PDB file of C-alpha atoms in Angstrom:
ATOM      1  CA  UNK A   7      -5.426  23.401  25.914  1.00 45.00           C
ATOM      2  CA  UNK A   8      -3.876  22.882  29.125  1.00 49.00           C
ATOM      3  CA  UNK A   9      -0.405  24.080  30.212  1.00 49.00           C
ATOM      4  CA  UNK A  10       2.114  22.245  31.189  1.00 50.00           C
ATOM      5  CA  UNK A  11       5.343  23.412  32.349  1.00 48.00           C
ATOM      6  CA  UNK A  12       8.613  22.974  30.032  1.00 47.00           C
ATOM      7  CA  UNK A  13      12.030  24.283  29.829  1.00 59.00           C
ATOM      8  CA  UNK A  14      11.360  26.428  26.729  1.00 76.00           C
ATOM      9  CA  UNK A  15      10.879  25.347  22.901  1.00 75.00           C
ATOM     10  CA  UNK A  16      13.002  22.432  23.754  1.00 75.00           C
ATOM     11  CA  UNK A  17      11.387  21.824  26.150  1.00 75.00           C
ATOM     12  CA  UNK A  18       7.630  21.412  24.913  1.00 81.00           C
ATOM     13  CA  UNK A  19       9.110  19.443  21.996  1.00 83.00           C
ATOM     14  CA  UNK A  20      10.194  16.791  24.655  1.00 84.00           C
ATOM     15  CA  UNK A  21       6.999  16.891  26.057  1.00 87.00           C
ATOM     16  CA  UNK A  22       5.275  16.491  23.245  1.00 86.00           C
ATOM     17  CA  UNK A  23       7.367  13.160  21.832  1.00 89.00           C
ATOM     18  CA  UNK A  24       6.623  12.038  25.772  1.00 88.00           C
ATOM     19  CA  UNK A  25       3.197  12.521  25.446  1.00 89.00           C
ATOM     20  CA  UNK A  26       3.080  10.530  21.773  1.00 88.00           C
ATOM     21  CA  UNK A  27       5.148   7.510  22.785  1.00 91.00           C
ATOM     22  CA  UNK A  28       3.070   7.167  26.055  1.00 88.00           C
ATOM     23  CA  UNK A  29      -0.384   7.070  24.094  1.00 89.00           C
ATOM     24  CA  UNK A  30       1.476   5.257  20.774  1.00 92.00           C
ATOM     25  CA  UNK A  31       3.172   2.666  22.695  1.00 93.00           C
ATOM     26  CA  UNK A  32       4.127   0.883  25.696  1.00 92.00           C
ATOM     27  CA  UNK A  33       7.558   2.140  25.891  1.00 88.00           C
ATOM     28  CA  UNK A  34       8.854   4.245  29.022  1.00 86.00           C
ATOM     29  CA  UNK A  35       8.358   8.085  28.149  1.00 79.00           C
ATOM     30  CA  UNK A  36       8.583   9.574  31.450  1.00 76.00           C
ATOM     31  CA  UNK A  37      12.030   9.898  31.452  1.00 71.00           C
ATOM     32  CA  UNK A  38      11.897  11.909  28.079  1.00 74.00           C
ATOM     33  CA  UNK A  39       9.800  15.320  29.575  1.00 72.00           C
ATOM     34  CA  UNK A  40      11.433  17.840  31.159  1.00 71.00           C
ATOM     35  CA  UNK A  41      11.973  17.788  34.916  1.00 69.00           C
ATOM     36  CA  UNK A  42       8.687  20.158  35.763  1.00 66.00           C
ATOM     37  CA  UNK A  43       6.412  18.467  34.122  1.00 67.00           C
ATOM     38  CA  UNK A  44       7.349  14.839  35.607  1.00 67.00           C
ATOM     39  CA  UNK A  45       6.650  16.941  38.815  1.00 64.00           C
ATOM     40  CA  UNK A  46       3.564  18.858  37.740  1.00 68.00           C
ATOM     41  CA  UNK A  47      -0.223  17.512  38.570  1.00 64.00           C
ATOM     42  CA  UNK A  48      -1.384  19.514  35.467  1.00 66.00           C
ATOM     43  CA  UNK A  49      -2.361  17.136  32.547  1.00 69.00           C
ATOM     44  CA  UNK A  50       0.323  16.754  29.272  1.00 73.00           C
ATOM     45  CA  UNK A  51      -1.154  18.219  26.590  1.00 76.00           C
ATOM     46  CA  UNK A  52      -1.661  15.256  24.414  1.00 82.00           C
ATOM     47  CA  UNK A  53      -3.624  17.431  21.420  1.00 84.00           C
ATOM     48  CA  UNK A  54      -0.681  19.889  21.170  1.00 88.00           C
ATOM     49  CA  UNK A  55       1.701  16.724  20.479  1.00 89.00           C
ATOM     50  CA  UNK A  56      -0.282  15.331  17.878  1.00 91.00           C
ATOM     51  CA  UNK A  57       2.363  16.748  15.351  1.00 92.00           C
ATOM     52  CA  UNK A  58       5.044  13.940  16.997  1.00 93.00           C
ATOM     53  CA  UNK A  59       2.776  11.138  15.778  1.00 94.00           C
ATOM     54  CA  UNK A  60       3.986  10.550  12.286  1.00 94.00           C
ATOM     55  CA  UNK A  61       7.312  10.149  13.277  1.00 94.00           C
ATOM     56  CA  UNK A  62       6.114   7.804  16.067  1.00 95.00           C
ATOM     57  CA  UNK A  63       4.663   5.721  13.582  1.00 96.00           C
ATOM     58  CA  UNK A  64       7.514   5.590  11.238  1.00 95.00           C
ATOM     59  CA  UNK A  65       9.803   3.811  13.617  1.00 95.00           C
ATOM     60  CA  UNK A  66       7.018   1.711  14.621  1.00 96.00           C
ATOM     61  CA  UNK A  67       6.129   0.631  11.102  1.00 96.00           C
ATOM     62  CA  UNK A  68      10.103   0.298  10.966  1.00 95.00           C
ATOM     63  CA  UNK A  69      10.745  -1.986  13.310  1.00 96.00           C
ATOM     64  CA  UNK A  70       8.083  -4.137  12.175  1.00 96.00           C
ATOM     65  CA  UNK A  71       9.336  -4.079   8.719  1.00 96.00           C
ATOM     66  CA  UNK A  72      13.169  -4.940  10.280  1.00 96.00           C
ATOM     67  CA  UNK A  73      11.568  -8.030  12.119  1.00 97.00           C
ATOM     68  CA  UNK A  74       9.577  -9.176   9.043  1.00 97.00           C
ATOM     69  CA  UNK A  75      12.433  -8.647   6.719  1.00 96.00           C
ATOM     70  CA  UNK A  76      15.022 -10.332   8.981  1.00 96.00           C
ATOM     71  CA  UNK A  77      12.864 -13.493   9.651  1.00 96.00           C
ATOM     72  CA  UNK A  78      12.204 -13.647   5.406  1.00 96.00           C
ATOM     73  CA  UNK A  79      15.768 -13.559   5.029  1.00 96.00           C
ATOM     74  CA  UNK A  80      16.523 -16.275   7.516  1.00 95.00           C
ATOM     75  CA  UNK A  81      14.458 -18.438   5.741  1.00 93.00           C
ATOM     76  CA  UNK A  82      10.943 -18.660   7.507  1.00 95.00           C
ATOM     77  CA  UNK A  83       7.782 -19.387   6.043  1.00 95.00           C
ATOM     78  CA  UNK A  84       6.463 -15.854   4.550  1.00 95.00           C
ATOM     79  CA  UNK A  85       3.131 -15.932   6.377  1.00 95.00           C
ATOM     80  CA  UNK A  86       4.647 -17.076   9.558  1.00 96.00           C
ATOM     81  CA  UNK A  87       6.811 -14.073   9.144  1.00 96.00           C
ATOM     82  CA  UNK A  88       4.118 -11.680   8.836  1.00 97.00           C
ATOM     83  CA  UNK A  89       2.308 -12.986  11.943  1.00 96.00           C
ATOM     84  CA  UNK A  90       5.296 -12.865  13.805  1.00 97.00           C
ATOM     85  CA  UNK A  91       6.208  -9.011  12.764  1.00 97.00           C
ATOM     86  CA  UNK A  92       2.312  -8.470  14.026  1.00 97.00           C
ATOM     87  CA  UNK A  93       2.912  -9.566  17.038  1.00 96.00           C
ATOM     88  CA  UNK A  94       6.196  -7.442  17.927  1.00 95.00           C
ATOM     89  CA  UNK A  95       3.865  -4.785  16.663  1.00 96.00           C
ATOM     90  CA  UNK A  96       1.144  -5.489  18.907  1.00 95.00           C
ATOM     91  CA  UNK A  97       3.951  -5.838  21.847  1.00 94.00           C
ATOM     92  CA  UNK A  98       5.103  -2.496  21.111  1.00 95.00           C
ATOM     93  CA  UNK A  99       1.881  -0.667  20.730  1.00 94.00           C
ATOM     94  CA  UNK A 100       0.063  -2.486  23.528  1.00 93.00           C
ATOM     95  CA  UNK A 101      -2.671  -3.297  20.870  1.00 92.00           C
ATOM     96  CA  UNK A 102      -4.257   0.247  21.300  1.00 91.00           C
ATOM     97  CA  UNK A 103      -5.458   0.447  18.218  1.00 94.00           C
ATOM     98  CA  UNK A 104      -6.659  -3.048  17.732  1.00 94.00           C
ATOM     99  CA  UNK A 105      -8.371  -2.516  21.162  1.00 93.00           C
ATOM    100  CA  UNK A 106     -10.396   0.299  18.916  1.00 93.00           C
ATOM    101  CA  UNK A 107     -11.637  -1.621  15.873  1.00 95.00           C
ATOM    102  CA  UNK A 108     -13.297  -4.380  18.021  1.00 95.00           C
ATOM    103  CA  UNK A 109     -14.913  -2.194  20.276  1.00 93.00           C
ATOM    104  CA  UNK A 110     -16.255  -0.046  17.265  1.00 94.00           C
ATOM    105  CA  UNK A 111     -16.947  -3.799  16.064  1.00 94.00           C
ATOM    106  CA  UNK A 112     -18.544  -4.709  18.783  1.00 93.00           C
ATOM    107  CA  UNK A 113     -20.581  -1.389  19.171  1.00 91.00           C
ATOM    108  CA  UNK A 114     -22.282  -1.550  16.105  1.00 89.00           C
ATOM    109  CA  UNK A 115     -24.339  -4.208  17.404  1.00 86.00           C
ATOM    110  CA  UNK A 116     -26.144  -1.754  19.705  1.00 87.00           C
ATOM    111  CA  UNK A 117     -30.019  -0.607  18.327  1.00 88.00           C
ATOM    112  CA  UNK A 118     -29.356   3.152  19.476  1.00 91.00           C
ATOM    113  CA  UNK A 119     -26.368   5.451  19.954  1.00 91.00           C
ATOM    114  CA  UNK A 120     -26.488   5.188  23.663  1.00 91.00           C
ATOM    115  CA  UNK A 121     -26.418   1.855  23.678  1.00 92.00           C
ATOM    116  CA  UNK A 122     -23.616   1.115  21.245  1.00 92.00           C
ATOM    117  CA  UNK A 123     -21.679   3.794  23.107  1.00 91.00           C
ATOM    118  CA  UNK A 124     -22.035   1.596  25.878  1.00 91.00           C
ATOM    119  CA  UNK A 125     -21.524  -1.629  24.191  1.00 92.00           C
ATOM    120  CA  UNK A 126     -18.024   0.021  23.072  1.00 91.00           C
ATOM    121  CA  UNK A 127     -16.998   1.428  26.624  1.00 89.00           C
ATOM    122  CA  UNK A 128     -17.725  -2.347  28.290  1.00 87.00           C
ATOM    123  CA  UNK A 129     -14.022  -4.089  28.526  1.00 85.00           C
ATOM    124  CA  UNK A 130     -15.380  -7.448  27.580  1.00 88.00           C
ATOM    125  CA  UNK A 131     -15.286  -8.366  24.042  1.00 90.00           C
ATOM    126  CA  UNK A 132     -18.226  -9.957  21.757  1.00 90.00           C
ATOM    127  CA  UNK A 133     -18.072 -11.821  19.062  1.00 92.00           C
ATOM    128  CA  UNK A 134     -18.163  -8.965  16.501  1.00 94.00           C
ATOM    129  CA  UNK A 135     -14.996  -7.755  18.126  1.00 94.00           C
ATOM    130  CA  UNK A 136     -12.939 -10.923  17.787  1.00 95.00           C
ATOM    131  CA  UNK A 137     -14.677 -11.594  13.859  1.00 96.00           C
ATOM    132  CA  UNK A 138     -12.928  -8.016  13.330  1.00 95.00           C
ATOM    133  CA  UNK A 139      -9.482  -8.650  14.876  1.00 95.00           C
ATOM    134  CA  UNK A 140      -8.958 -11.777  13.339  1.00 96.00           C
ATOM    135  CA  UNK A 141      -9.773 -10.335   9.835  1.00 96.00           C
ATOM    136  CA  UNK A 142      -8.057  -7.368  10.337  1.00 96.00           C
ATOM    137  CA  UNK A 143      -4.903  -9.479  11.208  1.00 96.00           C
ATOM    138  CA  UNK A 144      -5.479 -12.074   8.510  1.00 96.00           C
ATOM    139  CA  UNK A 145      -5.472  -9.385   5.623  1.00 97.00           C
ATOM    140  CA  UNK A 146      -2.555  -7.321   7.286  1.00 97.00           C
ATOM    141  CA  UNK A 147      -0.291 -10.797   7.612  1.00 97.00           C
ATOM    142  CA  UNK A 148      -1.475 -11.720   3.568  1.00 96.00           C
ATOM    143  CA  UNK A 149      -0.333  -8.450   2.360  1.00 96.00           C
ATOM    144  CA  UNK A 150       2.928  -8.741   4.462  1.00 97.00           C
ATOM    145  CA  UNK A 151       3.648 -11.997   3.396  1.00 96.00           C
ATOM    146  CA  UNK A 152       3.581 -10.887  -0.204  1.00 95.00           C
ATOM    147  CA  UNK A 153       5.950  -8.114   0.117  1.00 93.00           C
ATOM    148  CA  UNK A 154       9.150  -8.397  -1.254  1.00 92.00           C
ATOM    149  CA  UNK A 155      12.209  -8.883   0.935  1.00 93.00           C
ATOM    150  CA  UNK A 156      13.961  -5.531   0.399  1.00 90.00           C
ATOM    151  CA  UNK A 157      10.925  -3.378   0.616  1.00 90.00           C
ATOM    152  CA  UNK A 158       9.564  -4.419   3.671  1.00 93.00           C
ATOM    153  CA  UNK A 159      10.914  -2.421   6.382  1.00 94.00           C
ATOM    154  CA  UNK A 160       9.914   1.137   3.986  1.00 93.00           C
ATOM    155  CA  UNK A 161       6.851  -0.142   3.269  1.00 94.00           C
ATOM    156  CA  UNK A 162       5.923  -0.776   7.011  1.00 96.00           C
ATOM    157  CA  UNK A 163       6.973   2.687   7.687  1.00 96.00           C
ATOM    158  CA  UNK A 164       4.822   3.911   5.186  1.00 94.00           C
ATOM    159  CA  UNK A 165       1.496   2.714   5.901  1.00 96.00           C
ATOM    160  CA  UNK A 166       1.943   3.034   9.831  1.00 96.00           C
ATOM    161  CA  UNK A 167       2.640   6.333   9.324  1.00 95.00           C
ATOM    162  CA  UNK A 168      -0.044   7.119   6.926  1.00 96.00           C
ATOM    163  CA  UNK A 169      -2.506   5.247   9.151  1.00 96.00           C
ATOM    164  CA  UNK A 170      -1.885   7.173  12.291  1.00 95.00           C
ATOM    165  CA  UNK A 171      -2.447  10.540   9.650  1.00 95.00           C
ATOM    166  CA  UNK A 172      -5.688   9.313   8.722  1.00 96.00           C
ATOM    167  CA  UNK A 173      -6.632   8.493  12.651  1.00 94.00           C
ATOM    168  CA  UNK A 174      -5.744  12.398  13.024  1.00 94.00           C
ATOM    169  CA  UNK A 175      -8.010  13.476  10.020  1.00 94.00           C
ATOM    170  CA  UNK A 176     -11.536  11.994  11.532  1.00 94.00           C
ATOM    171  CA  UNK A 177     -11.757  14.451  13.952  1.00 92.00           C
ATOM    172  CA  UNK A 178     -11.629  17.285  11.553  1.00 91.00           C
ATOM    173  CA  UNK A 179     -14.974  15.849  10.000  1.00 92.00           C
ATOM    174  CA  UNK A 180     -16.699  14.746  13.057  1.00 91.00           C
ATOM    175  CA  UNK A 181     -17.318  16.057  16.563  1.00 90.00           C
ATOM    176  CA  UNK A 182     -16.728  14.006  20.042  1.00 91.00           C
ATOM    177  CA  UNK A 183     -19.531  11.605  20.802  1.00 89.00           C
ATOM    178  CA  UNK A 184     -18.831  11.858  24.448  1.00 85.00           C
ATOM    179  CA  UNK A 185     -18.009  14.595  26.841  1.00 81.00           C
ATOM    180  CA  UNK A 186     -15.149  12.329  28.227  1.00 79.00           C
ATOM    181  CA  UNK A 187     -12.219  10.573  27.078  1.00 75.00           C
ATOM    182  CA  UNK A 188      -9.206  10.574  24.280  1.00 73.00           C
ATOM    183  CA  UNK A 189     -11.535  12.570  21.709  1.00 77.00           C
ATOM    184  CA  UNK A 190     -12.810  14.833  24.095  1.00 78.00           C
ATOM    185  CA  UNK A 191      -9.323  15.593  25.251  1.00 81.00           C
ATOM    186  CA  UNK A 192      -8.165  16.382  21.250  1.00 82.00           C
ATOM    187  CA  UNK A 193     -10.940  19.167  20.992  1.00 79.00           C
ATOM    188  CA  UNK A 194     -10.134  21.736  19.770  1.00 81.00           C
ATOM    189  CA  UNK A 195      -7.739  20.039  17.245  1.00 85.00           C
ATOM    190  CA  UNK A 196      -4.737  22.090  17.248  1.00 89.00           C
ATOM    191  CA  UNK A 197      -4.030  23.425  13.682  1.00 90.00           C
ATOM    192  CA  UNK A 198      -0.362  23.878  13.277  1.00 92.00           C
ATOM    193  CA  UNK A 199       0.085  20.772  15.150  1.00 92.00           C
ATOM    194  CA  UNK A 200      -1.982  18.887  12.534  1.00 93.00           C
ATOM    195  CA  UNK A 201      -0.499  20.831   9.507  1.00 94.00           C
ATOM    196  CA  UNK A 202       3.032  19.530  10.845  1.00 94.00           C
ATOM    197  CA  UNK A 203       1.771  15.893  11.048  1.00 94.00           C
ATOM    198  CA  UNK A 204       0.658  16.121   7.580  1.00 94.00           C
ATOM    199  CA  UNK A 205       3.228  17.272   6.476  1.00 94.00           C
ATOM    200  CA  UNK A 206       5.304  14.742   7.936  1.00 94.00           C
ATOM    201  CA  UNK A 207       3.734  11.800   7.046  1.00 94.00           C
ATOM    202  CA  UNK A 208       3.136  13.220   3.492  1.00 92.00           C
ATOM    203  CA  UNK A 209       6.655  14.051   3.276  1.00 91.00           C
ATOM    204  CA  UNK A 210       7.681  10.422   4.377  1.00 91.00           C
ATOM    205  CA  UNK A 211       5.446   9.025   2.284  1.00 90.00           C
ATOM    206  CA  UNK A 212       6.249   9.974  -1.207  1.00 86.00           C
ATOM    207  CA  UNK A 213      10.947   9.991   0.396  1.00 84.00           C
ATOM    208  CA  UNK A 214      10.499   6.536   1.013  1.00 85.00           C
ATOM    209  CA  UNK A 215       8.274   5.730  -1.731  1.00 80.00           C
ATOM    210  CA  UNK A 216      11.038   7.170  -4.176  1.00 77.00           C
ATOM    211  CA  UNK A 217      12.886   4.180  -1.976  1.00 73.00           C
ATOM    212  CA  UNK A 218      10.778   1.593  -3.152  1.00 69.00           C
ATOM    213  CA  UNK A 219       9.227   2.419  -6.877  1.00 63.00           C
ATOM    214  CA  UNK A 220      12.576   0.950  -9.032  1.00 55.00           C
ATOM    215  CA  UNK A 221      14.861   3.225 -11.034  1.00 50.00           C
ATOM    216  CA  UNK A 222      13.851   2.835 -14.013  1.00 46.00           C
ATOM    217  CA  UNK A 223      10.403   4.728 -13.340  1.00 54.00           C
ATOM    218  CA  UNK A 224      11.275   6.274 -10.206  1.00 61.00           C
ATOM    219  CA  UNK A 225       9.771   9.593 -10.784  1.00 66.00           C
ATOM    220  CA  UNK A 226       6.666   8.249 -12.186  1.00 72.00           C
ATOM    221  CA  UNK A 227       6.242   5.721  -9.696  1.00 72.00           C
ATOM    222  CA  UNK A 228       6.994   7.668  -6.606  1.00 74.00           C
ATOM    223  CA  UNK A 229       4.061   9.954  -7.449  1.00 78.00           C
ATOM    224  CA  UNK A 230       1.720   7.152  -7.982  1.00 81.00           C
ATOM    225  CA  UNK A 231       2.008   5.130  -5.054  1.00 82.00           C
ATOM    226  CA  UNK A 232       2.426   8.432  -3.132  1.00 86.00           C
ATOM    227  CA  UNK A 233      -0.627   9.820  -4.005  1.00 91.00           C
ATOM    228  CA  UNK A 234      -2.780   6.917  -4.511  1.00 92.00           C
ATOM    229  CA  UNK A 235      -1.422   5.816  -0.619  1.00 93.00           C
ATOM    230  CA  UNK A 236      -2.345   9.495   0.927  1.00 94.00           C
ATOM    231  CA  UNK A 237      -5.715   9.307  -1.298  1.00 95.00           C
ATOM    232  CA  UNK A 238      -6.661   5.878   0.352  1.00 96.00           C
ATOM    233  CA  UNK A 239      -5.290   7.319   3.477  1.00 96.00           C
ATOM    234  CA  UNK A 240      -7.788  10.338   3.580  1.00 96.00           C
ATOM    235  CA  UNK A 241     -10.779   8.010   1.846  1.00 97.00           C
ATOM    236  CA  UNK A 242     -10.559   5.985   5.075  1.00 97.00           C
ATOM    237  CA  UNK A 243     -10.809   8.514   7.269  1.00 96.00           C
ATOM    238  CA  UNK A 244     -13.958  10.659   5.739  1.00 96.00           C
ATOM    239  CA  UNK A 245     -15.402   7.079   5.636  1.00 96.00           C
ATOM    240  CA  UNK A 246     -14.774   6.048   9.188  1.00 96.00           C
ATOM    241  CA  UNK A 247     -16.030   9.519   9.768  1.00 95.00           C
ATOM    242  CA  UNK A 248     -19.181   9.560   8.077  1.00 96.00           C
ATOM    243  CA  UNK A 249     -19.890   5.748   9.580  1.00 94.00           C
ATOM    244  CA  UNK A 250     -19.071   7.465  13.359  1.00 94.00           C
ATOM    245  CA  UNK A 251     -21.500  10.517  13.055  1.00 93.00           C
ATOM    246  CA  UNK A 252     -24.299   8.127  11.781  1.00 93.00           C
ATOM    247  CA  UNK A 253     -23.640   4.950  14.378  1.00 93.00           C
ATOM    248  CA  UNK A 254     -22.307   7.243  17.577  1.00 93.00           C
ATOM    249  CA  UNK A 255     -23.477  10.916  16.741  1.00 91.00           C
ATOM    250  CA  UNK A 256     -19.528  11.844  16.382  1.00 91.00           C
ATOM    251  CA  UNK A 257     -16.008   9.968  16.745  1.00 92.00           C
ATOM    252  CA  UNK A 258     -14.569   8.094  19.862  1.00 92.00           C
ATOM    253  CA  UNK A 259     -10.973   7.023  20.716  1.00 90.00           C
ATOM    254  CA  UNK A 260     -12.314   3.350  19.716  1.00 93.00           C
ATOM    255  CA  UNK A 261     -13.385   5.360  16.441  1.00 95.00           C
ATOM    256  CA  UNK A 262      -9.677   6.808  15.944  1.00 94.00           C
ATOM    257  CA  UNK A 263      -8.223   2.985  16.584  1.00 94.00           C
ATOM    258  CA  UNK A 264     -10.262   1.531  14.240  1.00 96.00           C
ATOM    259  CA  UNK A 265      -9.511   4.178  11.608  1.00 96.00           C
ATOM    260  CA  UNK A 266      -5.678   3.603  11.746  1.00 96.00           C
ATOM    261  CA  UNK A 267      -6.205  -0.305  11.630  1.00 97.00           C
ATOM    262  CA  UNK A 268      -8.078  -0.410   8.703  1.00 97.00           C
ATOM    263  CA  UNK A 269      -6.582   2.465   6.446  1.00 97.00           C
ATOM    264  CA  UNK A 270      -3.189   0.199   7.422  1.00 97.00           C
ATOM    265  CA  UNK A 271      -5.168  -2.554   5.927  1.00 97.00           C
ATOM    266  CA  UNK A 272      -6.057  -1.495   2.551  1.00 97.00           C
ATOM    267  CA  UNK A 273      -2.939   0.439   2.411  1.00 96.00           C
ATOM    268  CA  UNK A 274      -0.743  -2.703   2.980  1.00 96.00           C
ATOM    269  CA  UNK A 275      -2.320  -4.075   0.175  1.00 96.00           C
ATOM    270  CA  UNK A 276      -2.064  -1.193  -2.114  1.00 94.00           C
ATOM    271  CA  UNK A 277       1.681  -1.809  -1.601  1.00 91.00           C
ATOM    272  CA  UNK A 278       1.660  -5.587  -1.925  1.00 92.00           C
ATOM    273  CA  UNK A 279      -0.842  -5.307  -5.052  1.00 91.00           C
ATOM    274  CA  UNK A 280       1.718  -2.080  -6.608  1.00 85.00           C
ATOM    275  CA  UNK A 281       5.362  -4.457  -5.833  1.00 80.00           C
TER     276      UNK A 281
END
């Protein structure tokens, strides 16, 4: 891991929440690290701020929740709402991840790993790729637009965090397919860093899901959407996983995107199917 210098444990934490809003989204982060390391030439060490990405994700999912639940109450068309929330999503997040699941998409057209690693590192989409995005939005804006009013701002928190968690779990099954590039650069995977994330997002996910299960059942219902969600969350991954080391020899950035957008998928609609 590379060092970078910082103004003490203070210091390093603002690095680190620079370096996750700079990969996470398209908002300014500069700004936010301390005043050596906007100077420095040496690298940020994005693996060692992995444990900021959680959090990242919970006001990401947040704000798409506040836009979807502000539109429902103002009276727009549920679906229309959803799509809308998806694309002040997309705005925010530059569509990294998306970017991810339709080059995986596209890649697993190629006949051999060199090729599809190729296929996936070409900047023009193919027709696998857009097939993808527009299912992957299609069952994200469904699930959305079946949500209820109130819980749709916690929910959104939820599964963005839980999806960037299960983005951070394929590269403890699988090794870099390249010797280049985002996975190459999270190698080795720092292990307090990823303990923190977990428990983070774990954390976050059964607090808010306490939020969201009723009163009646609270307890009960707080452990069963929390742990079914985290189950589903970690299923994805070890499946995304196994699918990378058989279609790329190991696990790409593209690989990591497409993880987070489908484990937000399916666990959209574990939420929409439990509410």
């Amino acid at each position: 891991m590379t060092n970078t210098p910082s103004d003490g444990l203070f210091g390093q934490l603002r690095l680190d929440l620079a370096c996750g809003l700079s990969l996470l989204t398209r908002l300014p982060a500069g700004w936010l690290a301390p005043p050596a390391s906007r100077t420095s030439t040496a690298p940020w060490p994005l693996a060692r701020s992995l444990w900021c990405w959680p959090l990242i994700a919970l006001g990401i999912g947040a704000l798409t929740g506040s836009v979807l639940a502000m539109l429902r109450l103002a009276h727009m068309p549920a679906l229309a709402a959803a799509g809308l929330a998806l694309a002040c999503q997309s705005a925010l997040t530059g569509g990294l991840h998306e970017d991810g699941l339709a080059d995986m998409a596209d890649g697993c057209g190629g006949n051999t790993v060199e090729r599809r690693l190729a296929i996936m590192r070409d900047s023009r989409i193919g027709s696998y790729g857009v097939i993808a995005l527009c299912l992957s939005l299609l069952v994200r804006a469904s699930a959305l637009a079946t949500l209820p009013v109130w819980a749709c701002l916690t929910v959104c928190a939820i599964t963005a965090c839980l999806a960037r968690l299960a983005m951070l779990l394929v590269p403890t099954l699988a090794l870099p397919a390249r010797t280049d590039g985002l996975a190459r650069t999270l190698t080795p995977l720092p292990t307090r860093a990823l303990c923190v994330a977990a428990f983070l997002a774990v954390g976050a996910t059964f607090g808010l899901s306490f939020m969201v299960s009723g009163r009646g059942e609270a307890l009960f219902s707080c452990l069963a959407l929390g742990l079914g969600a985290t189950a589903l969350a970690c299923a994805t991954a070890g499946l995304v996983a196994v699918c990378a080391k058989r279609l790329l020899g190991g696990y790409t950035g593209d690989v990591l995107g497409c993880c987070a957008v489908l484990a937000e998928c399916l666990l959209l609609n574990l939420y929409a199917a439990a509410l």
